Tab-separated table of C-alpha atoms in Angstrom:
chain	number	residue	atom	x	y	z
A	713	LYS	CA	18.190	11.540	-50.750
A	714	GLN	CA	21.371	13.585	-51.011
A	715	GLU	CA	20.339	16.685	-52.933
A	716	VAL	CA	23.396	19.426	-53.938
A	717	THR	CA	22.512	22.823	-55.487
A	718	GLN	CA	24.633	25.467	-56.637
A	719	ILE	CA	24.621	28.928	-56.641
A	720	PRO	CA	24.467	30.962	-59.187
A	721	ALA	CA	23.977	29.385	-61.832
A	722	ALA	CA	25.828	31.695	-64.293
A	723	LEU	CA	28.456	34.323	-63.658
A	724	SER	CA	29.962	36.557	-65.889
A	725	VAL	CA	33.205	38.950	-64.264
A	726	PRO	CA	35.853	41.467	-65.719
A	727	GLU	CA	39.312	40.039	-66.091
A	728	GLY	CA	40.864	40.222	-62.695
A	729	GLU	CA	38.206	39.980	-60.219
A	730	ASN	CA	38.203	37.140	-57.320
A	731	LEU	CA	35.180	35.044	-57.124
A	732	VAL	CA	33.313	32.694	-55.490
A	733	LEU	CA	31.164	29.451	-56.268
A	734	ASN	CA	28.691	27.713	-53.931
A	735	CYS	CA	27.687	24.673	-53.225
A	736	SER	CA	25.387	23.293	-50.735
A	737	PHE	CA	24.149	19.826	-50.023
A	738	THR	CA	21.352	18.524	-47.773
A	739	ASP	CA	22.734	15.817	-46.140
A	740	SER	CA	25.970	16.306	-44.450
A	741	ALA	CA	26.862	12.721	-43.687
A	742	ILE	CA	29.458	12.914	-47.112
A	743	TYR	CA	32.565	11.219	-47.613
A	744	ASN	CA	34.532	13.750	-49.662
A	745	LEU	CA	33.239	16.685	-51.839
A	746	GLN	CA	35.009	17.245	-55.034
A	747	TRP	CA	34.884	20.412	-57.280
A	748	PHE	CA	35.053	19.825	-61.283
A	749	ARG	CA	35.438	21.987	-64.146
A	750	GLN	CA	34.144	21.169	-67.692
A	751	ASP	CA	34.734	23.044	-71.020
A	752	PRO	CA	32.119	23.289	-73.570
A	753	GLY	CA	31.887	19.654	-75.840
A	754	LYS	CA	34.087	18.210	-72.979
A	755	GLY	CA	34.226	15.667	-70.234
A	756	LEU	CA	35.047	16.950	-66.600
A	757	THR	CA	38.251	17.666	-65.016
A	758	SER	CA	38.993	17.399	-61.077
A	759	LEU	CA	40.043	20.606	-60.016
A	760	LEU	CA	39.988	19.978	-55.958
A	761	LEU	CA	38.826	17.338	-53.709
A	762	ILE	CA	38.250	17.462	-49.628
A	763	GLN	CA	38.267	15.060	-47.513
A	764	SER	CA	35.014	15.008	-44.972
A	765	SER	CA	37.834	15.641	-42.051
A	766	GLN	CA	39.772	18.230	-44.130
A	767	ARG	CA	38.378	22.417	-44.202
A	768	GLU	CA	40.231	23.012	-47.435
A	769	GLN	CA	42.237	22.734	-50.397
A	770	THR	CA	44.348	24.993	-52.408
A	771	SER	CA	45.585	24.540	-55.832
A	772	GLY	CA	47.228	27.280	-57.886
A	773	ARG	CA	44.330	30.501	-57.737
A	774	LEU	CA	41.883	28.182	-56.362
A	775	ASN	CA	40.427	27.146	-53.015
A	776	ALA	CA	37.735	25.374	-52.034
A	777	SER	CA	36.503	24.973	-48.549
A	778	LEU	CA	33.996	22.831	-46.747
A	779	ASP	CA	31.818	23.051	-43.952
A	780	LYS	CA	30.458	19.713	-43.726
A	781	SER	CA	28.557	20.144	-40.178
A	782	SER	CA	26.303	23.386	-42.534
A	783	GLY	CA	26.170	21.256	-46.095
A	784	ARG	CA	28.365	23.881	-47.568
A	785	SER	CA	31.412	23.921	-50.157
A	786	THR	CA	32.616	27.444	-51.662
A	787	LEU	CA	35.306	27.236	-54.569
A	788	TYR	CA	37.611	30.853	-54.270
A	789	ILE	CA	39.084	31.634	-57.634
A	790	ALA	CA	41.474	34.671	-57.752
A	791	ALA	CA	42.295	37.049	-60.166
A	792	SER	CA	40.041	35.439	-62.696
A	793	GLN	CA	41.682	34.668	-66.539
A	794	PRO	CA	39.241	34.288	-69.451
A	795	GLY	CA	40.848	30.936	-69.462
A	796	ASP	CA	38.432	29.892	-66.435
A	797	SER	CA	35.381	30.698	-68.301
A	798	ALA	CA	33.810	27.074	-68.089
A	799	THR	CA	31.519	25.742	-66.280
A	800	TYR	CA	32.107	24.245	-62.413
A	801	LEU	CA	30.008	21.345	-60.757
A	802	CYS	CA	30.129	20.405	-57.190
A	803	ALA	CA	30.240	16.727	-56.193
A	804	VAL	CA	29.714	14.984	-53.271
A	805	SER	CA	30.144	11.211	-52.459
A	806	GLU	CA	28.720	9.144	-49.203
A	807	THR	CA	31.106	6.702	-49.097
A	808	SER	CA	34.495	5.845	-50.469
A	809	GLY	CA	33.925	4.744	-54.042
A	810	SER	CA	30.133	5.114	-54.395
A	811	ARG	CA	28.264	7.537	-56.616
A	812	LEU	CA	28.787	10.924	-57.156
A	813	THR	CA	25.692	13.136	-56.841
A	814	PHE	CA	26.294	16.292	-58.950
A	815	GLY	CA	24.910	19.908	-58.523
A	816	GLU	CA	23.701	21.330	-61.874
A	817	GLY	CA	26.914	23.442	-62.039
A	818	THR	CA	27.730	27.392	-62.513
A	819	GLN	CA	28.562	28.436	-65.782
A	820	LEU	CA	31.080	31.093	-65.119
A	821	THR	CA	32.293	33.531	-68.095
A	822	VAL	CA	35.094	35.668	-67.521
A	823	ASN	CA	35.441	38.893	-69.825
A	824	PRO	CA	38.669	40.196	-70.753
B	170	GLY	CA	46.618	4.110	-70.541
B	171	ALA	CA	47.250	7.717	-69.455
B	172	GLY	CA	43.407	8.629	-69.013
B	173	VAL	CA	39.913	7.305	-69.783
B	174	SER	CA	38.951	6.884	-73.345
B	175	GLN	CA	35.615	6.052	-74.822
B	176	SER	CA	34.233	5.073	-77.935
B	177	PRO	CA	32.334	6.198	-80.171
B	178	SER	CA	32.961	10.130	-79.603
B	179	ASN	CA	29.704	10.855	-81.230
B	180	LYS	CA	26.972	8.423	-81.903
B	181	VAL	CA	23.712	9.046	-84.114
B	182	THR	CA	21.188	6.231	-84.551
B	183	GLU	CA	17.850	5.883	-85.329
B	184	LYS	CA	14.952	5.638	-83.192
B	185	GLY	CA	14.535	1.603	-82.040
B	186	LYS	CA	18.154	0.589	-82.819
B	187	ASP	CA	20.391	-1.091	-80.207
B	188	VAL	CA	23.588	1.072	-79.537
B	189	GLU	CA	27.006	-0.052	-77.743
B	190	LEU	CA	29.038	2.457	-75.962
B	191	ARG	CA	32.671	1.916	-74.838
B	192	CYS	CA	34.502	2.834	-71.700
B	193	ASP	CA	38.070	1.835	-71.176
B	194	PRO	CA	39.115	3.100	-67.649
B	195	ILE	CA	42.728	3.731	-66.603
B	196	SER	CA	44.724	0.709	-65.705
B	197	GLY	CA	44.744	-0.714	-62.242
B	198	HIS	CA	41.412	1.501	-61.680
B	199	THR	CA	39.303	-1.016	-60.084
B	200	ALA	CA	36.131	0.873	-60.109
B	201	LEU	CA	34.166	2.655	-62.918
B	202	TYR	CA	31.348	4.501	-63.410
B	203	TRP	CA	28.939	5.497	-65.981
B	204	TYR	CA	26.909	8.941	-65.843
B	205	ARG	CA	24.678	10.598	-68.354
B	206	GLN	CA	24.354	14.246	-68.883
B	207	SER	CA	21.493	15.227	-70.692
B	208	LEU	CA	20.745	18.702	-72.469
B	209	GLY	CA	20.281	21.388	-69.440
B	210	GLN	CA	20.196	18.857	-66.633
B	211	GLY	CA	22.881	17.829	-64.509
B	212	LEU	CA	25.242	14.913	-64.489
B	213	GLU	CA	22.758	11.545	-63.794
B	214	PHE	CA	24.337	8.243	-62.192
B	215	LEU	CA	23.698	4.716	-64.011
B	216	ILE	CA	25.729	2.317	-62.882
B	217	TYR	CA	29.138	1.524	-60.559
B	218	PHE	CA	31.568	-1.618	-61.153
B	219	GLN	CA	33.935	-2.903	-58.269
B	220	GLY	CA	35.982	-4.785	-60.623
B	221	ASN	CA	33.386	-6.831	-62.400
B	222	SER	CA	30.528	-6.623	-60.600
B	223	ALA	CA	28.228	-4.120	-60.001
B	224	PRO	CA	26.956	-3.305	-56.496
B	225	ASP	CA	25.386	-0.571	-57.474
B	226	LYS	CA	23.029	-0.257	-60.664
B	227	SER	CA	19.983	1.648	-59.061
B	228	GLY	CA	20.303	4.528	-61.519
B	229	LEU	CA	19.618	2.851	-64.968
B	230	PRO	CA	16.749	4.119	-66.042
B	231	SER	CA	14.892	1.374	-67.445
B	232	ASP	CA	15.675	-2.490	-68.196
B	233	ARG	CA	16.585	-1.229	-71.921
B	234	PHE	CA	19.802	-0.037	-70.519
B	235	SER	CA	22.347	-2.793	-69.351
B	236	ALA	CA	26.403	-2.653	-68.328
B	237	GLU	CA	28.934	-4.836	-68.083
B	238	ARG	CA	32.781	-5.084	-67.437
B	239	THR	CA	35.060	-7.625	-68.024
B	240	GLY	CA	38.520	-8.692	-67.041
B	241	GLY	CA	37.746	-6.059	-64.337
B	242	SER	CA	38.980	-3.435	-67.553
B	243	VAL	CA	36.400	-2.394	-70.179
B	244	SER	CA	33.030	-1.434	-70.150
B	245	THR	CA	30.379	-1.713	-72.748
B	246	LEU	CA	26.956	0.375	-71.844
B	247	THR	CA	24.360	-1.153	-73.968
B	248	ILE	CA	21.042	0.641	-74.811
B	249	GLN	CA	18.359	-1.336	-76.544
B	250	ARG	CA	15.662	0.051	-78.508
B	251	THR	CA	16.453	3.463	-78.035
B	252	GLN	CA	14.095	6.396	-77.821
B	253	GLN	CA	14.646	10.089	-78.200
B	254	GLU	CA	14.729	10.904	-74.787
B	255	ASP	CA	17.958	8.840	-74.168
B	256	SER	CA	20.014	11.378	-76.146
B	257	ALA	CA	22.785	13.022	-74.258
B	258	VAL	CA	26.240	12.512	-73.221
B	259	TYR	CA	27.384	9.105	-71.489
B	260	LEU	CA	30.502	9.801	-69.577
B	261	CYS	CA	32.164	6.825	-68.113
B	262	ALA	CA	35.032	7.260	-65.116
B	263	SER	CA	37.367	5.195	-62.947
B	264	SER	CA	39.220	5.104	-59.584
B	265	LEU	CA	41.129	3.669	-57.453
B	266	VAL	CA	38.793	3.140	-54.383
B	267	SER	CA	41.317	3.805	-52.271
B	268	ARG	CA	42.790	6.736	-53.545
B	269	GLY	CA	41.484	10.053	-55.134
B	270	GLY	CA	38.223	10.716	-56.856
B	271	PRO	CA	36.790	9.391	-60.016
B	272	VAL	CA	38.962	10.600	-63.479
B	273	PHE	CA	36.328	11.152	-66.358
B	274	GLY	CA	36.643	10.303	-69.946
B	275	PRO	CA	35.371	12.692	-72.664
B	276	GLY	CA	32.034	11.190	-73.049
B	277	THR	CA	29.840	10.339	-75.834
B	278	ARG	CA	27.376	12.232	-77.126
B	279	LEU	CA	24.369	9.833	-78.002
B	280	THR	CA	21.760	11.305	-80.699
B	281	VAL	CA	18.413	9.274	-81.419
B	282	THR	CA	16.698	10.280	-83.820
C-alpha cells in the first residue's frame, strides 16, 4: 500500500527566505507526482505535476524535483512571501487516471 | 464550466438523516473523483468514475455511502443515515485522463449534529 509522508508538518519562516518542503513515498512505481496548495476553507490548487519520467518542473518561484528511485520529491520556494502561507500537499498516482494518495501536508507560514 | 463546482458549499444535518452532495465537473472531463478530508487528517480517496462507470470504489467507508454519475457529467455522493464521524469536507475533482492531473472543486463542508 502506497504511503506518502511530508516533512516538516509545519514551518514558519520570515519573508524573503528560500525554503524546501519534503515528500517521500514508499512505492517507487508511480505514474506522476503532484504538489498542491490549500488555503484555509478552500479546495486544492495544483502547483506542479511531475511525470515519472521527469526530474523536475518549474513554475515561477516554485521548483519541484522528483527522485523516483529513492521515493522522494522536494518543493523549493524561492524568495517566500506572506501570500505563500498555506498548506502544501504532495500526492502520487500509480497509473494514469488512478486515485491520488496524499501526504498529510506541510503548513507554511511566511511572516512579514 | 470554467472549473469544478460543488453544492451545497455547507451542509448541516442531524444524525440519521440522508444527504446528497453534488459535483459538476469541468465540461469534457471524463474522469471524476471524490475525496474526503476530515479535521486533522489527510485527504482520503472515496471513489473514481471513468465516464458513468466506477472502476474503483474501494475507498467508500461503508455501505451507507454511494455515488453515481449520469451522462458522463454530474455526480452525486449520497450518505445514508449520517453519523457524526461523517463530518468532513467532501472534495470532488475531475480530469482528462490522458492529460494532466485532476482539478479540484471547492468542497462541501458536511457537519452532522
